Coordinates of C-alpha atoms in Angstrom, one line a residue:
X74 CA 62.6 124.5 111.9
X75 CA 59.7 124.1 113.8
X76 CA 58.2 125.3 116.9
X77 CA 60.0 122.6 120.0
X78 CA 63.3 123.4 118.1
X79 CA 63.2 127.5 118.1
X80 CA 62.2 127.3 122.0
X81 CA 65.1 124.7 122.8
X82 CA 67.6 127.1 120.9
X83 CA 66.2 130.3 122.2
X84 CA 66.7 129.2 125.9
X85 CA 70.1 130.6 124.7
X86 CA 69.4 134.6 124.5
X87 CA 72.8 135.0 122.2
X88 CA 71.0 132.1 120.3
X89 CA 67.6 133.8 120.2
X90 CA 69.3 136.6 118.8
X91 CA 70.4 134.9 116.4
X92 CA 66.9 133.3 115.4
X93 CA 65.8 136.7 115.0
X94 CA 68.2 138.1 112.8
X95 CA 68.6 135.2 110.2
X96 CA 64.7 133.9 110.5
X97 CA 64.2 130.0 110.7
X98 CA 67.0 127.6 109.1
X99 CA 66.2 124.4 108.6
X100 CA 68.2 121.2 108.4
X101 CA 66.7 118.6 105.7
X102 CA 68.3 115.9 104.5
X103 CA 69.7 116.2 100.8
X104 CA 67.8 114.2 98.2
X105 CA 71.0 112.5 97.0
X106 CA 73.3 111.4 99.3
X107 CA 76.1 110.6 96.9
X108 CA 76.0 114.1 95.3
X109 CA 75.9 116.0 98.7
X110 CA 79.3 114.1 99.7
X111 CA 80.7 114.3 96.2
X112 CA 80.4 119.0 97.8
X113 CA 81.5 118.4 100.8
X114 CA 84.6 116.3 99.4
X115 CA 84.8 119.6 97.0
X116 CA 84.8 122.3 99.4
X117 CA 88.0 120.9 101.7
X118 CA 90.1 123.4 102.9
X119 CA 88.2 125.9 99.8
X120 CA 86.2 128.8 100.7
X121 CA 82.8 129.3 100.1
X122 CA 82.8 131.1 96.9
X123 CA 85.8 128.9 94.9
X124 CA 84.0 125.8 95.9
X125 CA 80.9 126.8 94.3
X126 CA 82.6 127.5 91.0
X127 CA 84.7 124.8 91.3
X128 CA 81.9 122.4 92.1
X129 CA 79.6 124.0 88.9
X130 CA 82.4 123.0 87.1
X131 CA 82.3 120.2 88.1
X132 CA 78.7 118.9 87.6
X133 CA 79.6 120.8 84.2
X134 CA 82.1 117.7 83.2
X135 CA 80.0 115.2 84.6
X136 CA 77.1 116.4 82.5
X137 CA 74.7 116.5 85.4
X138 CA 74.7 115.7 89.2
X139 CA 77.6 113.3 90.6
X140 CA 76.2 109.8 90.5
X141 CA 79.2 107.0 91.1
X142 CA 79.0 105.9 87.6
X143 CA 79.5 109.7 86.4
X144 CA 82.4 110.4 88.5
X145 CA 84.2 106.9 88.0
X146 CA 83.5 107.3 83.9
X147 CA 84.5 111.2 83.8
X148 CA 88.2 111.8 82.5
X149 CA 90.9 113.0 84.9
X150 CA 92.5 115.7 82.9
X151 CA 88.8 117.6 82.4
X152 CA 88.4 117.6 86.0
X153 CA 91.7 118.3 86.4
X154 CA 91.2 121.5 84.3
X155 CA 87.7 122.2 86.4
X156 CA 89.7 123.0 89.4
X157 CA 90.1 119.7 91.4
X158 CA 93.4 118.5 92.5
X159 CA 94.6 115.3 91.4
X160 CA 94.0 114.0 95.4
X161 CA 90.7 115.5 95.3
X162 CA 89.5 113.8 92.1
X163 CA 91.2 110.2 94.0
X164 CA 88.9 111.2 97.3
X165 CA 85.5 111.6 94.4
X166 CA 86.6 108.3 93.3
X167 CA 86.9 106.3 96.1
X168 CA 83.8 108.1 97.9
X169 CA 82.2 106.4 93.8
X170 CA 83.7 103.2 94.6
X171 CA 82.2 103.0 98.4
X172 CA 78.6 104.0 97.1
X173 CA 79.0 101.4 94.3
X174 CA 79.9 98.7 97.0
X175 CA 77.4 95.9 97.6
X176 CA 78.7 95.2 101.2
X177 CA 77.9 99.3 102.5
X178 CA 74.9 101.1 102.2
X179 CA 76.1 104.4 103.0
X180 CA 72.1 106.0 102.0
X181 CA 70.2 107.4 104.6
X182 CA 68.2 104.2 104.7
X183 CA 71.2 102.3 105.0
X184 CA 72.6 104.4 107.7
X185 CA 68.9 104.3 109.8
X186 CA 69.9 102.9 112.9
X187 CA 73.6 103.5 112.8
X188 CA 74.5 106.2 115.6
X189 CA 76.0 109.6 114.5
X190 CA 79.8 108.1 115.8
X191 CA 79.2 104.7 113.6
X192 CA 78.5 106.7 110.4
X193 CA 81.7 109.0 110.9
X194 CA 83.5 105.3 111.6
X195 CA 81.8 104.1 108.4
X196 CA 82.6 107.3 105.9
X197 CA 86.2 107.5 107.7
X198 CA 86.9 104.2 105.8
X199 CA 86.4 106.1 102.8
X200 CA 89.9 107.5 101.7
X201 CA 89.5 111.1 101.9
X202 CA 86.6 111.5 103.9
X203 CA 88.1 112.6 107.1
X204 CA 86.1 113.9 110.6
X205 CA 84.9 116.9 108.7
X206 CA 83.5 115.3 105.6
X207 CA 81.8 112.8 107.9
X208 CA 80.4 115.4 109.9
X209 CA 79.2 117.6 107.3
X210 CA 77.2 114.4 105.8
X211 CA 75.6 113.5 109.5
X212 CA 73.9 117.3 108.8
X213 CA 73.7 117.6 105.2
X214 CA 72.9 114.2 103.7
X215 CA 71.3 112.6 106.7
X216 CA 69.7 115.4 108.2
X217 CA 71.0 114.6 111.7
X218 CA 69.7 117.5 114.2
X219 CA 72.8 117.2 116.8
X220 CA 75.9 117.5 115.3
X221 CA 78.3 120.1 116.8
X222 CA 81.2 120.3 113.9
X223 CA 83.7 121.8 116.1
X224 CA 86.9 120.5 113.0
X225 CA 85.1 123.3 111.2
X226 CA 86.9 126.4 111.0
X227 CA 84.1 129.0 110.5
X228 CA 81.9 127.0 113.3
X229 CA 84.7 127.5 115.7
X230 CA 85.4 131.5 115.0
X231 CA 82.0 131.8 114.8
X232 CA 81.1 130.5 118.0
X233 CA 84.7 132.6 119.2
X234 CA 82.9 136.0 117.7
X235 CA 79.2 135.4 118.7
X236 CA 79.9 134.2 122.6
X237 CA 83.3 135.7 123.2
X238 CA 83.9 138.7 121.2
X239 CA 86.5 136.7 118.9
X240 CA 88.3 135.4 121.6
X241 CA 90.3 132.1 121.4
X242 CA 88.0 129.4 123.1
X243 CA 89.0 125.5 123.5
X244 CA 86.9 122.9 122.1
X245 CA 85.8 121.7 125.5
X246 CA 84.4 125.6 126.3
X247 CA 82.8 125.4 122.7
X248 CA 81.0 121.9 123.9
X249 CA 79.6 123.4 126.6
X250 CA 78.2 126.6 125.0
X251 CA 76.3 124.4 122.6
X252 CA 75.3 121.9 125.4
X253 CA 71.6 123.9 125.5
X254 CA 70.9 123.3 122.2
X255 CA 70.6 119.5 122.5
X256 CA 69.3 118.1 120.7
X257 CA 69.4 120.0 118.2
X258 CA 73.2 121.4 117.4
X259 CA 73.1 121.1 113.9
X260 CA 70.8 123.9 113.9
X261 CA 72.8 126.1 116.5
X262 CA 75.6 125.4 113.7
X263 CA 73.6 126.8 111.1
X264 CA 72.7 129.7 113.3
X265 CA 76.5 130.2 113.7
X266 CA 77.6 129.6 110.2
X267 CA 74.7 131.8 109.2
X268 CA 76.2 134.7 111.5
X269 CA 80.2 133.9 110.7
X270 CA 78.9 134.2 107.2
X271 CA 76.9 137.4 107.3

């Protein structure tokens, strides 16, 4: 994170708080694309610590990272047994098929000049990646700077714990918190996650 990004987020003293306590968090985007949606397809609806075994496991039957080739050649009943759900290993595959497309480019130097809203209309083709998965792969894979992930559960009670004492918020209050960290919500995210997480 550099310096124009800390003094935009500390602008918000709760978020300047927050700076100081979990030092500077960066968002880069992943070297593989295909790999970093392959985790995010893996950690649906799992908590933290079971979707990093499951996804070891994982990687484990593919014999290295997820590449489309990998996951559409691995056999269902060994990823079966490495804790994926039948749908879940469908979602890996499709995601495969989409990368192995010629017609999409679904890379970051595919996705260049799409905005944030076209690549969630792009991945949301995908069956299985849904408004979290897409949102997840702005930040993670892309390395978008302003994505506020408000379908993510620990973004919204952490937001609920940090600026309201654990108080129920709406979505629309949430938006408005975050609106002095533009540009850069994807690191006031982090700065929450970081904090829900802690």
């Amino acid at each position: 994170m550099d310096d124009r990004v800390a003094a935009t987020l500390r602008e918000d003293p709760t978020l300047a708080a927050l700076i100081d306590r979990h030092g500077r968090l960066s968002i880069e985007p992943a070297d593989d694309e295909f790999a970093r949606l392959c985790t995010s397809i893996v950690n649906q609806q799992l908590s933290t610590a079971s979707a990093a075994a499951i996804r070891g496991r994982f990687v484990d039957v593919l014999g290295g990272e997820p590449t489309p080739d990998r996951v559409l050649a691995a056999d269902e009943a060994a990823l079966r047994e490495a804790g994926l759900s039948g749908t879940k290993v469908e979602y890996l595959r499709e995601a495969a098929g989409a990368f192995r497309d010629g017609d999409r480019d679904l890379t970051r130097e595919g996705l260049a000049d799409a905005s944030d809203e076209a690549v969630v209309d792009a991945l949301t083709e995908i069956r299985g990646v849904g408004e979290w998965t897409a949102r997840m792969y702005l930040i993670f894979a892309l390395g978008r700077e302003d994505v506020l992930p408000l379908g993510d559960l620990a973004v919204r009670k952490g937001i609920e714990r940090v600026y309201n004492d654990g108080e129920e918020l709406g979505r629309a209050e949430m938006r408005d918190i975050a609106e002095s960290w533009r540009p850069y919500r994807s690191y006031g995210t982090r700065y929450i996650w970081a904090e829900y997480e802690s």
